PDB file of C-alpha atoms in Angstrom:
ATOM      1  CA  MET A   1     -47.355  48.752  29.594  1.00  0.00           C
ATOM      2  CA  ARG A   2     -45.123  46.584  31.673  1.00  0.00           C
ATOM      3  CA  GLN A   3     -44.923  42.967  30.616  1.00  0.00           C
ATOM      4  CA  LYS A   4     -46.295  40.565  33.166  1.00  0.00           C
ATOM      5  CA  TRP A   5     -44.205  37.582  34.238  1.00  0.00           C
ATOM      6  CA  TYR A   6     -45.827  34.386  35.405  1.00  0.00           C
ATOM      7  CA  LYS A   7     -44.341  31.805  37.665  1.00  0.00           C
ATOM      8  CA  VAL A   8     -44.536  28.358  36.118  1.00  0.00           C
ATOM      9  CA  PRO A   9     -43.668  25.343  38.252  1.00  0.00           C
ATOM     10  CA  LEU A  10     -40.374  23.687  37.270  1.00  0.00           C
ATOM     11  CA  MET A  11     -42.163  20.369  36.735  1.00  0.00           C
ATOM     12  CA  LYS A  12     -44.383  21.962  34.090  1.00  0.00           C
ATOM     13  CA  ILE A  13     -41.316  23.333  32.266  1.00  0.00           C
ATOM     14  CA  ALA A  14     -39.787  19.885  32.227  1.00  0.00           C
ATOM     15  CA  ILE A  15     -43.006  18.405  30.864  1.00  0.00           C
ATOM     16  CA  VAL A  16     -43.108  20.999  28.104  1.00  0.00           C
ATOM     17  CA  LEU A  17     -39.500  20.330  27.135  1.00  0.00           C
ATOM     18  CA  ILE A  18     -40.005  16.577  27.133  1.00  0.00           C
ATOM     19  CA  ALA A  19     -43.052  16.987  24.938  1.00  0.00           C
ATOM     20  CA  ALA A  20     -40.913  19.025  22.548  1.00  0.00           C
ATOM     21  CA  GLY A  21     -38.372  16.172  22.361  1.00  0.00           C
ATOM     22  CA  MET A  22     -35.804  17.662  24.774  1.00  0.00           C
ATOM     23  CA  LEU A  23     -34.521  16.650  28.181  1.00  0.00           C
ATOM     24  CA  ILE A  24     -33.111  18.678  31.057  1.00  0.00           C
ATOM     25  CA  ASN A  25     -29.353  18.225  31.346  1.00  0.00           C
ATOM     26  CA  VAL A  26     -28.570  18.486  35.041  1.00  0.00           C
ATOM     27  CA  GLY A  27     -24.966  19.319  34.291  1.00  0.00           C
ATOM     28  CA  GLY A  28     -26.050  22.458  32.419  1.00  0.00           C
ATOM     29  CA  GLY A  29     -27.698  23.163  29.074  1.00  0.00           C
ATOM     30  CA  LEU A  30     -30.078  21.105  27.016  1.00  0.00           C
ATOM     31  CA  ALA A  31     -29.361  17.722  25.454  1.00  0.00           C
ATOM     32  CA  SER A  32     -31.206  15.855  22.724  1.00  0.00           C
ATOM     33  CA  ALA A  33     -33.127  12.834  23.833  1.00  0.00           C
ATOM     34  CA  ALA A  34     -31.571  10.982  20.926  1.00  0.00           C
ATOM     35  CA  GLU A  35     -28.166  11.259  22.604  1.00  0.00           C
ATOM     36  CA  LYS A  36     -29.375   8.662  25.079  1.00  0.00           C
ATOM     37  CA  VAL A  37     -29.134   5.964  22.356  1.00  0.00           C
ATOM     38  CA  VAL A  38     -25.889   4.079  23.004  1.00  0.00           C
ATOM     39  CA  ILE A  39     -24.626   1.347  20.665  1.00  0.00           C
ATOM     40  CA  THR A  40     -21.547  -0.798  21.267  1.00  0.00           C
ATOM     41  CA  LYS A  41     -19.295  -2.693  18.888  1.00  0.00           C
ATOM     42  CA  THR A  42     -16.599  -5.156  19.969  1.00  0.00           C
ATOM     43  CA  TYR A  43     -13.580  -6.559  18.157  1.00  0.00           C
ATOM     44  CA  GLU A  44     -11.044  -9.007  19.588  1.00  0.00           C
ATOM     45  CA  LEU A  45      -7.493  -8.801  18.287  1.00  0.00           C
ATOM     46  CA  LEU A  46      -6.013 -12.283  18.678  1.00  0.00           C
ATOM     47  CA  GLU A  47      -2.358 -11.281  18.277  1.00  0.00           C
ATOM     48  CA  GLU A  48      -0.358  -8.136  18.899  1.00  0.00           C
ATOM     49  CA  ALA A  49      -0.123  -5.942  15.815  1.00  0.00           C
ATOM     50  CA  ALA A  50       2.360  -3.282  14.781  1.00  0.00           C
ATOM     51  CA  TYR A  51      -0.522  -1.151  13.562  1.00  0.00           C
ATOM     52  CA  ILE A  52      -4.286  -1.424  13.286  1.00  0.00           C
ATOM     53  CA  SER A  53      -6.992   1.038  12.365  1.00  0.00           C
ATOM     54  CA  TYR A  54     -10.723   1.009  13.026  1.00  0.00           C
ATOM     55  CA  GLU A  55     -13.489   2.957  11.350  1.00  0.00           C
ATOM     56  CA  LEU A  56     -17.072   3.314  12.540  1.00  0.00           C
ATOM     57  CA  GLU A  57     -19.606   4.346   9.943  1.00  0.00           C
ATOM     58  CA  GLY A  58     -23.322   5.066   9.973  1.00  0.00           C
ATOM     59  CA  TYR A  59     -25.937   6.607   7.686  1.00  0.00           C
ATOM     60  CA  ASP A  60     -28.243   8.255  10.228  1.00  0.00           C
ATOM     61  CA  GLY A  61     -26.510  11.508  11.043  1.00  0.00           C
ATOM     62  CA  SER A  62     -23.572  12.776  13.044  1.00  0.00           C
ATOM     63  CA  PHE A  63     -22.443  10.774  16.070  1.00  0.00           C
ATOM     64  CA  GLY A  64     -19.741  10.627  18.712  1.00  0.00           C
ATOM     65  CA  SER A  65     -17.835   7.588  19.927  1.00  0.00           C
ATOM     66  CA  SER A  66     -15.067   6.271  22.139  1.00  0.00           C
ATOM     67  CA  MET A  67     -12.766   3.239  22.072  1.00  0.00           C
ATOM     68  CA  ARG A  68     -11.843   1.212  25.153  1.00  0.00           C
ATOM     69  CA  MET A  69      -8.484  -0.529  24.788  1.00  0.00           C
ATOM     70  CA  PRO A  70      -7.789  -4.026  26.139  1.00  0.00           C
ATOM     71  CA  ASP A  71      -6.029  -2.463  29.142  1.00  0.00           C
ATOM     72  CA  GLY A  72      -9.127  -0.411  29.978  1.00  0.00           C
ATOM     73  CA  ARG A  73      -7.840   2.899  28.684  1.00  0.00           C
ATOM     74  CA  VAL A  74     -10.532   4.893  26.878  1.00  0.00           C
ATOM     75  CA  VAL A  75      -9.818   6.992  23.807  1.00  0.00           C
ATOM     76  CA  SER A  76     -12.464   9.502  22.750  1.00  0.00           C
ATOM     77  CA  SER A  77     -12.925  10.674  19.193  1.00  0.00           C
ATOM     78  CA  ALA A  78     -14.111  14.005  17.880  1.00  0.00           C
ATOM     79  CA  ILE A  79     -17.507  14.284  16.280  1.00  0.00           C
ATOM     80  CA  SER A  80     -17.886  12.107  13.181  1.00  0.00           C
ATOM     81  CA  THR A  81     -16.867  13.243   9.700  1.00  0.00           C
ATOM     82  CA  LYS A  82     -19.455  13.486   6.934  1.00  0.00           C
ATOM     83  CA  LYS A  83     -18.641  11.679   3.679  1.00  0.00           C
ATOM     84  CA  THR A  84     -20.444  10.545   0.540  1.00  0.00           C
ATOM     85  CA  ASP A  85     -20.470   6.988  -0.804  1.00  0.00           C
ATOM     86  CA  SER A  86     -20.256   5.908  -4.460  1.00  0.00           C
ATOM     87  CA  ALA A  87     -24.036   6.286  -4.841  1.00  0.00           C
ATOM     88  CA  GLY A  88     -23.939   9.876  -3.596  1.00  0.00           C
ATOM     89  CA  VAL A  89     -25.505   9.036  -0.229  1.00  0.00           C
ATOM     90  CA  ALA A  90     -24.160  10.850   2.837  1.00  0.00           C
ATOM     91  CA  TYR A  91     -22.732   8.888   5.747  1.00  0.00           C
ATOM     92  CA  TRP A  92     -20.641   9.670   8.849  1.00  0.00           C
ATOM     93  CA  THR A  93     -17.432   8.072  10.143  1.00  0.00           C
ATOM     94  CA  ASN A  94     -15.145   8.041  13.153  1.00  0.00           C
ATOM     95  CA  ALA A  95     -11.651   6.559  12.855  1.00  0.00           C
ATOM     96  CA  TYR A  96      -9.097   5.243  15.344  1.00  0.00           C
ATOM     97  CA  SER A  97      -5.552   3.983  14.821  1.00  0.00           C
ATOM     98  CA  VAL A  98      -3.333   2.119  17.263  1.00  0.00           C
ATOM     99  CA  LYS A  99       0.396   1.511  16.944  1.00  0.00           C
ATOM    100  CA  SER A 100       1.904  -1.461  18.783  1.00  0.00           C
ATOM    101  CA  ALA A 101      -1.644  -2.648  19.355  1.00  0.00           C
ATOM    102  CA  PRO A 102      -1.987  -5.154  22.228  1.00  0.00           C
ATOM    103  CA  LYS A 103      -4.119  -8.223  21.745  1.00  0.00           C
ATOM    104  CA  GLY A 104      -7.498  -8.350  23.446  1.00  0.00           C
ATOM    105  CA  LYS A 105     -10.935  -6.801  23.157  1.00  0.00           C
ATOM    106  CA  TYR A 106     -11.515  -3.335  21.736  1.00  0.00           C
ATOM    107  CA  VAL A 107     -14.923  -1.948  22.676  1.00  0.00           C
ATOM    108  CA  PHE A 108     -16.441   0.959  20.754  1.00  0.00           C
ATOM    109  CA  THR A 109     -19.239   3.013  22.283  1.00  0.00           C
ATOM    110  CA  ILE A 110     -21.347   4.986  19.827  1.00  0.00           C
ATOM    111  CA  HIS A 111     -23.565   7.877  20.963  1.00  0.00           C
ATOM    112  CA  ALA A 112     -26.070   7.646  18.130  1.00  0.00           C
ATOM    113  CA  PRO A 113     -28.806  10.062  17.041  1.00  0.00           C
ATOM    114  CA  LYS A 114     -31.200   7.095  16.929  1.00  0.00           C
ATOM    115  CA  GLN A 115     -31.261   3.338  17.126  1.00  0.00           C
ATOM    116  CA  SER A 116     -29.652   2.180  13.909  1.00  0.00           C
ATOM    117  CA  TYR A 117     -27.030  -0.104  12.396  1.00  0.00           C
ATOM    118  CA  TYR A 118     -23.378   0.954  12.509  1.00  0.00           C
ATOM    119  CA  ASN A 119     -20.557  -0.760  10.684  1.00  0.00           C
ATOM    120  CA  LEU A 120     -17.126  -1.383  12.206  1.00  0.00           C
ATOM    121  CA  LYS A 121     -14.310  -1.679   9.651  1.00  0.00           C
ATOM    122  CA  ILE A 122     -10.967  -3.161  10.694  1.00  0.00           C
ATOM    123  CA  ASP A 123      -7.792  -2.531   8.712  1.00  0.00           C
ATOM    124  CA  LEU A 124      -4.737  -4.553   9.701  1.00  0.00           C
ATOM    125  CA  PRO A 125      -1.882  -3.642   7.307  1.00  0.00           C
ATOM    126  CA  LEU A 126       1.294  -5.677   7.196  1.00  0.00           C
ATOM    127  CA  PHE A 127       3.353  -2.570   7.964  1.00  0.00           C
ATOM    128  CA  SER A 128       2.522   0.515   9.969  1.00  0.00           C
ATOM    129  CA  ASP A 129       4.299   2.853   7.523  1.00  0.00           C
ATOM    130  CA  VAL A 130       2.309   1.766   4.459  1.00  0.00           C
ATOM    131  CA  SER A 131      -1.195   1.864   5.951  1.00  0.00           C
ATOM    132  CA  VAL A 132      -2.158   4.846   3.787  1.00  0.00           C
ATOM    133  CA  HIS A 133       0.638   4.613   1.210  1.00  0.00           C
ATOM    134  CA  TRP A 134      -0.271   4.786  -2.491  1.00  0.00           C
ATOM    135  CA  ALA A 135       1.640   1.536  -3.186  1.00  0.00           C
ATOM    136  CA  ARG A 136       0.272  -0.416  -0.225  1.00  0.00           C
ATOM    137  CA  ALA A 137      -1.634  -3.044  -2.247  1.00  0.00           C
ATOM    138  CA  ALA A 138       1.355  -3.793  -4.487  1.00  0.00           C
ATOM    139  CA  ILE A 139       3.753  -3.903  -1.527  1.00  0.00           C
ATOM    140  CA  GLU A 140       1.593  -6.326   0.442  1.00  0.00           C
ATOM    141  CA  ALA A 141       1.125  -8.514  -2.641  1.00  0.00           C
ATOM    142  CA  PHE A 142       4.907  -8.773  -3.099  1.00  0.00           C
ATOM    143  CA  VAL A 143       5.412  -9.557   0.578  1.00  0.00           C
ATOM    144  CA  GLU A 144       2.787 -12.310   0.462  1.00  0.00           C
ATOM    145  CA  ARG A 145       4.560 -13.812  -2.554  1.00  0.00           C
ATOM    146  CA  GLY A 146       7.857 -13.812  -0.654  1.00  0.00           C
ATOM    147  CA  ILE A 147       9.525 -11.401  -3.048  1.00  0.00           C
ATOM    148  CA  LEU A 148      10.555  -8.967  -0.312  1.00  0.00           C
ATOM    149  CA  SER A 149      10.035  -8.272   3.366  1.00  0.00           C
ATOM    150  CA  GLY A 150      10.103  -5.467   5.891  1.00  0.00           C
ATOM    151  CA  TYR A 151      12.687  -4.433   8.421  1.00  0.00           C
ATOM    152  CA  GLY A 152      10.883  -5.764  11.501  1.00  0.00           C
ATOM    153  CA  ASN A 153       8.888  -3.875  14.130  1.00  0.00           C
ATOM    154  CA  GLY A 154       6.144  -3.332  11.556  1.00  0.00           C
ATOM    155  CA  ARG A 155       8.288  -1.123   9.286  1.00  0.00           C
ATOM    156  CA  PHE A 156       8.710  -1.502   5.525  1.00  0.00           C
ATOM    157  CA  GLY A 157      10.510   1.720   4.629  1.00  0.00           C
ATOM    158  CA  PRO A 158       8.629   2.511   1.387  1.00  0.00           C
ATOM    159  CA  ASN A 159      10.585   5.722   0.804  1.00  0.00           C
ATOM    160  CA  ASP A 160      14.021   4.179   1.358  1.00  0.00           C
ATOM    161  CA  ALA A 161      16.256   3.942  -1.688  1.00  0.00           C
ATOM    162  CA  VAL A 162      16.532   0.493  -3.270  1.00  0.00           C
ATOM    163  CA  THR A 163      19.974  -0.833  -4.169  1.00  0.00           C
ATOM    164  CA  GLY A 164      20.757  -2.376  -7.525  1.00  0.00           C
ATOM    165  CA  GLU A 165      21.171  -5.856  -6.086  1.00  0.00           C
ATOM    166  CA  ALA A 166      17.892  -5.577  -4.183  1.00  0.00           C
ATOM    167  CA  PHE A 167      16.083  -4.511  -7.343  1.00  0.00           C
ATOM    168  CA  VAL A 168      17.570  -7.403  -9.318  1.00  0.00           C
ATOM    169  CA  LYS A 169      16.464  -9.831  -6.615  1.00  0.00           C
ATOM    170  CA  MET A 170      12.926  -8.452  -6.707  1.00  0.00           C
ATOM    171  CA  ALA A 171      12.869  -8.653 -10.512  1.00  0.00           C
ATOM    172  CA  VAL A 172      14.111 -12.244 -10.613  1.00  0.00           C
ATOM    173  CA  LEU A 173      11.691 -13.433  -7.925  1.00  0.00           C
ATOM    174  CA  SER A 174       8.776 -11.688  -9.603  1.00  0.00           C
ATOM    175  CA  LEU A 175       9.527 -13.521 -12.877  1.00  0.00           C
ATOM    176  CA  THR A 176      10.087 -16.980 -11.374  1.00  0.00           C
ATOM    177  CA  GLU A 177       7.846 -19.474  -9.588  1.00  0.00           C
ATOM    178  CA  GLU A 178       8.593 -22.078  -6.968  1.00  0.00           C
ATOM    179  CA  LEU A 179       8.789 -25.736  -7.972  1.00  0.00           C
ATOM    180  CA  PRO A 180       7.792 -28.703  -5.764  1.00  0.00           C
ATOM    181  CA  ASN A 181      11.482 -29.330  -4.972  1.00  0.00           C
ATOM    182  CA  GLY A 182      11.856 -25.814  -3.546  1.00  0.00           C
ATOM    183  CA  ASN A 183      13.857 -24.456  -6.473  1.00  0.00           C
ATOM    184  CA  ARG A 184      12.572 -21.691  -8.726  1.00  0.00           C
ATOM    185  CA  GLN A 185      12.011 -21.624 -12.478  1.00  0.00           C
ATOM    186  CA  TRP A 186      11.147 -18.887 -14.943  1.00  0.00           C
ATOM    187  CA  GLN A 187       7.370 -18.510 -15.153  1.00  0.00           C
ATOM    188  CA  ILE A 188       5.707 -20.281 -18.078  1.00  0.00           C
ATOM    189  CA  SER A 189       3.656 -17.195 -18.935  1.00  0.00           C
ATOM    190  CA  PHE A 190       6.926 -15.276 -19.318  1.00  0.00           C
ATOM    191  CA  ARG A 191       8.906 -17.969 -21.164  1.00  0.00           C
ATOM    192  CA  TRP A 192       6.208 -18.493 -23.764  1.00  0.00           C
ATOM    193  CA  ARG A 193       6.241 -14.822 -24.694  1.00  0.00           C
ATOM    194  CA  VAL A 194      10.002 -14.697 -25.267  1.00  0.00           C
ATOM    195  CA  THR A 195      10.381 -14.141 -29.027  1.00  0.00           C
ATOM    196  CA  ASP A 196      13.713 -15.965 -29.371  1.00  0.00           C
ATOM    197  CA  GLU A 197      12.645 -19.624 -29.424  1.00  0.00           C
ATOM    198  CA  GLU A 198      16.105 -20.916 -28.499  1.00  0.00           C
ATOM    199  CA  VAL A 199      16.271 -18.636 -25.476  1.00  0.00           C
ATOM    200  CA  SER A 200      12.736 -19.599 -24.489  1.00  0.00           C
ATOM    201  CA  LYS A 201      13.660 -23.269 -24.654  1.00  0.00           C
ATOM    202  CA  GLU A 202      16.841 -22.771 -22.631  1.00  0.00           C
ATOM    203  CA  LEU A 203      14.956 -20.901 -19.912  1.00  0.00           C
ATOM    204  CA  SER A 204      12.624 -23.863 -19.434  1.00  0.00           C
ATOM    205  CA  PHE A 205      15.559 -26.043 -18.308  1.00  0.00           C
ATOM    206  CA  LEU A 206      17.007 -23.589 -15.794  1.00  0.00           C
ATOM    207  CA  GLU A 207      16.376 -24.011 -12.075  1.00  0.00           C
ATOM    208  CA  TYR A 208      17.693 -21.864  -9.256  1.00  0.00           C
ATOM    209  CA  SER A 209      18.245 -22.404  -5.575  1.00  0.00           C
ATOM    210  CA  PHE A 210      18.249 -19.067  -3.809  1.00  0.00           C
ATOM    211  CA  GLY A 211      18.976 -20.452  -0.350  1.00  0.00           C
ATOM    212  CA  ALA A 212      21.488 -19.001   2.085  1.00  0.00           C
ATOM    213  CA  GLY A 213      24.249 -21.324   0.838  1.00  0.00           C
ATOM    214  CA  ASP A 214      27.510 -21.742   2.710  1.00  0.00           C
ATOM    215  CA  GLY A 215      28.174 -18.033   3.096  1.00  0.00           C
ATOM    216  CA  ALA A 216      31.062 -18.041   0.615  1.00  0.00           C
ATOM    217  CA  VAL A 217      29.015 -16.174  -1.986  1.00  0.00           C
ATOM    218  CA  HIS A 218      27.444 -12.760  -1.469  1.00  0.00           C
ATOM    219  CA  TRP A 219      23.679 -13.075  -1.060  1.00  0.00           C
ATOM    220  CA  SER A 220      22.900 -11.207  -4.288  1.00  0.00           C
ATOM    221  CA  GLN A 221      25.144 -13.208  -6.615  1.00  0.00           C
ATOM    222  CA  PRO A 222      22.626 -16.009  -7.381  1.00  0.00           C
ATOM    223  CA  TYR A 223      20.011 -13.416  -8.358  1.00  0.00           C
ATOM    224  CA  ILE A 224      22.462 -11.457 -10.507  1.00  0.00           C
ATOM    225  CA  LYS A 225      23.518 -14.706 -12.192  1.00  0.00           C
ATOM    226  CA  ALA A 226      19.875 -15.531 -12.938  1.00  0.00           C
ATOM    227  CA  ALA A 227      19.363 -12.087 -14.462  1.00  0.00           C
ATOM    228  CA  ASN A 228      22.526 -12.584 -16.483  1.00  0.00           C
ATOM    229  CA  ASP A 229      21.060 -15.855 -17.814  1.00  0.00           C
ATOM    230  CA  LEU A 230      18.285 -13.724 -19.302  1.00  0.00           C
ATOM    231  CA  GLY A 231      20.876 -11.509 -20.935  1.00  0.00           C
ATOM    232  CA  VAL A 232      19.511  -8.354 -19.299  1.00  0.00           C
ATOM    233  CA  ILE A 233      22.567  -7.335 -17.253  1.00  0.00           C
ATOM    234  CA  SER A 234      24.300  -4.421 -18.965  1.00  0.00           C
ATOM    235  CA  ASN A 235      27.646  -2.944 -17.953  1.00  0.00           C
ATOM    236  CA  TRP A 236      26.918  -2.631 -14.244  1.00  0.00           C
ATOM    237  CA  THR A 237      29.704  -3.560 -11.864  1.00  0.00           C
ATOM    238  CA  GLU A 238      29.527  -5.158  -8.435  1.00  0.00           C
ATOM    239  CA  LYS A 239      29.958  -1.687  -6.956  1.00  0.00           C
ATOM    240  CA  ASP A 240      27.028  -0.375  -9.014  1.00  0.00           C
ATOM    241  CA  PHE A 241      24.757  -3.081  -7.676  1.00  0.00           C
ATOM    242  CA  ALA A 242      25.691  -2.253  -4.090  1.00  0.00           C
ATOM    243  CA  LEU A 243      24.616   1.391  -4.484  1.00  0.00           C
ATOM    244  CA  PRO A 244      21.105   2.851  -4.743  1.00  0.00           C
ATOM    245  CA  PHE A 245      19.848   2.184  -8.257  1.00  0.00           C
ATOM    246  CA  LYS A 246      19.133   5.318 -10.254  1.00  0.00           C
ATOM    247  CA  ARG A 247      15.988   5.827 -12.273  1.00  0.00           C
ATOM    248  CA  LYS A 248      17.905   5.470 -15.529  1.00  0.00           C
ATOM    249  CA  ASP A 249      19.344   2.106 -14.382  1.00  0.00           C
ATOM    250  CA  VAL A 250      15.945   0.737 -13.368  1.00  0.00           C
ATOM    251  CA  ALA A 251      14.616   1.878 -16.749  1.00  0.00           C
ATOM    252  CA  LEU A 252      17.456   0.126 -18.560  1.00  0.00           C
ATOM    253  CA  LEU A 253      17.029  -3.169 -16.719  1.00  0.00           C
ATOM    254  CA  ALA A 254      13.264  -3.124 -17.242  1.00  0.00           C
ATOM    255  CA  ALA A 255      13.678  -2.257 -20.927  1.00  0.00           C
ATOM    256  CA  ASN A 256      16.142  -5.118 -21.439  1.00  0.00           C
ATOM    257  CA  ILE A 257      13.545  -7.532 -20.059  1.00  0.00           C
ATOM    258  CA  MET A 258      10.727  -6.008 -22.106  1.00  0.00           C
ATOM    259  CA  ARG A 259      12.675  -6.392 -25.354  1.00  0.00           C
ATOM    260  CA  MET A 260      12.666 -10.157 -24.812  1.00  0.00           C
ATOM    261  CA  VAL A 261       8.931 -10.155 -25.628  1.00  0.00           C
ATOM    262  CA  LYS A 262       8.965  -7.826 -28.644  1.00  0.00           C
ATOM    263  CA  ALA A 263       8.522  -4.417 -27.055  1.00  0.00           C
ATOM    264  CA  GLU A 264       9.172  -1.646 -29.566  1.00  0.00           C
ATOM    265  CA  ASP A 265      11.572   1.205 -28.869  1.00  0.00           C
ATOM    266  CA  LYS A 266      10.325   4.763 -29.187  1.00  0.00           C
ATOM    267  CA  PRO A 267      12.313   7.969 -28.683  1.00  0.00           C
ATOM    268  CA  SER A 268      12.129   9.656 -25.310  1.00  0.00           C
ATOM    269  CA  SER A 269      10.405  13.016 -25.056  1.00  0.00           C
ATOM    270  CA  PHE A 270      11.823  13.990 -21.666  1.00  0.00           C
ATOM    271  CA  THR A 271      13.761  17.233 -21.577  1.00  0.00           C
ATOM    272  CA  ASP A 272      16.528  16.067 -19.236  1.00  0.00           C
ATOM    273  CA  VAL A 273      17.748  12.823 -20.855  1.00  0.00           C
ATOM    274  CA  LYS A 274      19.427  14.166 -23.989  1.00  0.00           C
ATOM    275  CA  ARG A 275      22.824  14.135 -22.307  1.00  0.00           C
ATOM    276  CA  LEU A 276      22.546  10.400 -21.587  1.00  0.00           C
ATOM    277  CA  SER A 277      23.864   7.656 -23.825  1.00  0.00           C
ATOM    278  CA  VAL A 278      21.587   6.384 -26.587  1.00  0.00           C
ATOM    279  CA  GLU A 279      21.197   3.139 -24.626  1.00  0.00           C
ATOM    280  CA  TYR A 280      19.678   4.975 -21.673  1.00  0.00           C
ATOM    281  CA  GLN A 281      17.576   7.276 -23.856  1.00  0.00           C
ATOM    282  CA  ASN A 282      16.053   4.354 -25.730  1.00  0.00           C
ATOM    283  CA  ALA A 283      15.373   2.471 -22.507  1.00  0.00           C
ATOM    284  CA  ILE A 284      13.646   5.445 -20.883  1.00  0.00           C
ATOM    285  CA  GLY A 285      11.588   5.996 -24.022  1.00  0.00           C
ATOM    286  CA  LEU A 286      10.546   2.330 -24.032  1.00  0.00           C
ATOM    287  CA  VAL A 287       9.458   2.019 -20.395  1.00  0.00           C
ATOM    288  CA  SER A 288       7.614   5.336 -20.467  1.00  0.00           C
ATOM    289  CA  ASN A 289       5.855   4.522 -23.753  1.00  0.00           C
ATOM    290  CA  TYR A 290       4.390   1.368 -22.188  1.00  0.00           C
ATOM    291  CA  SER A 291       3.652   3.196 -18.896  1.00  0.00           C
ATOM    292  CA  ILE A 292       5.925   0.863 -16.948  1.00  0.00           C
ATOM    293  CA  PHE A 293       7.981   3.734 -15.544  1.00  0.00           C
ATOM    294  CA  ASN A 294       6.799   7.278 -16.118  1.00  0.00           C
ATOM    295  CA  GLY A 295       8.354  10.704 -15.741  1.00  0.00           C
ATOM    296  CA  TYR A 296       7.151  13.823 -13.944  1.00  0.00           C
ATOM    297  CA  PRO A 297       4.428  16.345 -14.860  1.00  0.00           C
ATOM    298  CA  ASP A 298       7.044  18.979 -15.678  1.00  0.00           C
ATOM    299  CA  GLY A 299       8.323  16.903 -18.608  1.00  0.00           C
ATOM    300  CA  THR A 300      11.430  15.573 -16.857  1.00  0.00           C
ATOM    301  CA  PHE A 301      12.484  12.032 -15.991  1.00  0.00           C
ATOM    302  CA  LYS A 302      15.147  12.864 -13.373  1.00  0.00           C
ATOM    303  CA  PRO A 303      17.347   9.950 -14.500  1.00  0.00           C
ATOM    304  CA  ASP A 304      19.896  10.270 -11.697  1.00  0.00           C
ATOM    305  CA  ASN A 305      17.401  10.209  -8.822  1.00  0.00           C
ATOM    306  CA  PRO A 306      17.381   7.017  -6.735  1.00  0.00           C
ATOM    307  CA  VAL A 307      14.371   4.695  -6.893  1.00  0.00           C
ATOM    308  CA  THR A 308      12.498   4.002  -3.667  1.00  0.00           C
ATOM    309  CA  ARG A 309      11.368   0.590  -2.472  1.00  0.00           C
ATOM    310  CA  ALA A 310       7.748   1.521  -3.120  1.00  0.00           C
ATOM    311  CA  GLU A 311       8.538   2.724  -6.644  1.00  0.00           C
ATOM    312  CA  ALA A 312      10.459  -0.490  -7.331  1.00  0.00           C
ATOM    313  CA  VAL A 313       7.449  -2.581  -6.345  1.00  0.00           C
ATOM    314  CA  ALA A 314       5.123  -0.487  -8.509  1.00  0.00           C
ATOM    315  CA  ILE A 315       7.436  -0.704 -11.527  1.00  0.00           C
ATOM    316  CA  LEU A 316       7.860  -4.473 -11.233  1.00  0.00           C
ATOM    317  CA  THR A 317       4.120  -4.950 -10.746  1.00  0.00           C
ATOM    318  CA  ARG A 318       3.449  -3.156 -14.038  1.00  0.00           C
ATOM    319  CA  LEU A 319       6.330  -4.952 -15.730  1.00  0.00           C
ATOM    320  CA  THR A 320       5.131  -8.441 -14.791  1.00  0.00           C
ATOM    321  CA  GLU A 321       1.606  -7.570 -15.934  1.00  0.00           C
ATOM    322  CA  PHE A 322       3.032  -6.425 -19.282  1.00  0.00           C
ATOM    323  CA  LEU A 323       5.053  -9.626 -19.674  1.00  0.00           C
ATOM    324  CA  LYS A 324       1.970 -11.779 -19.104  1.00  0.00           C
TER     325      LYS A 324
END
């Protein structure tokens, strides 16, 4: 038997679809009525930034969004990504990042599944090349303390090798504090832990001015002198300090400082340090035993590899915590 077809007025079809929660999409296909819910979020950037990132998040299902820049340009994002928060609840996010971000209003348009609250997170890192770096928090903390700075144009260079003189400067500044007269003095929390009472007393009288000076002295000399006052400078030469510091040298300098507060030496278990002098072996064993400076999962330390700026910050962060 042939199936009979019935003509149904287009208006009735539309009514049926609307009743079912759907709408006719004139441009072709069907679209959910929920897609008609539009939510906007606005953020005004008061100053130009080398890098800024935004993240939209909501808990009511997948959504789409777009970002309108201060110059009117619109950037569309792909459909949101599903994630799970610490309580195991699912939520969805869309992220945007802008390099050389101009100041002005950034408007975010969210095509939501239903009327709901959406959160806009703003992340404004100090440097564009550390926004997702593992050492970002430590780097920004050191920058805020004036221990080091970037290269300009929003770049820090976390993977660049650190020279010996730069590492000594960072170490000295991380162990000193600024006085009302602008000079710096060894931190009380460090001095009081120094086991040699005479040395501890002497350190309390020392003050340093690390200004630019008259240009007759190389910029690193005041910092190297301060480190020498601690008695932690080994047999490094001026040439050594000008070159990238190797992992074994950073370990030795850190170990020399740690021994001032009664850190105990332990033999190194790394497979590639046996050829080094006993001084280096003991230093590497000490810093690794206290988790100040660790080796690699394969059981090596790679003593001759250079230390990066990010690694230097991480090492000194752990070292100063240990000394306190």
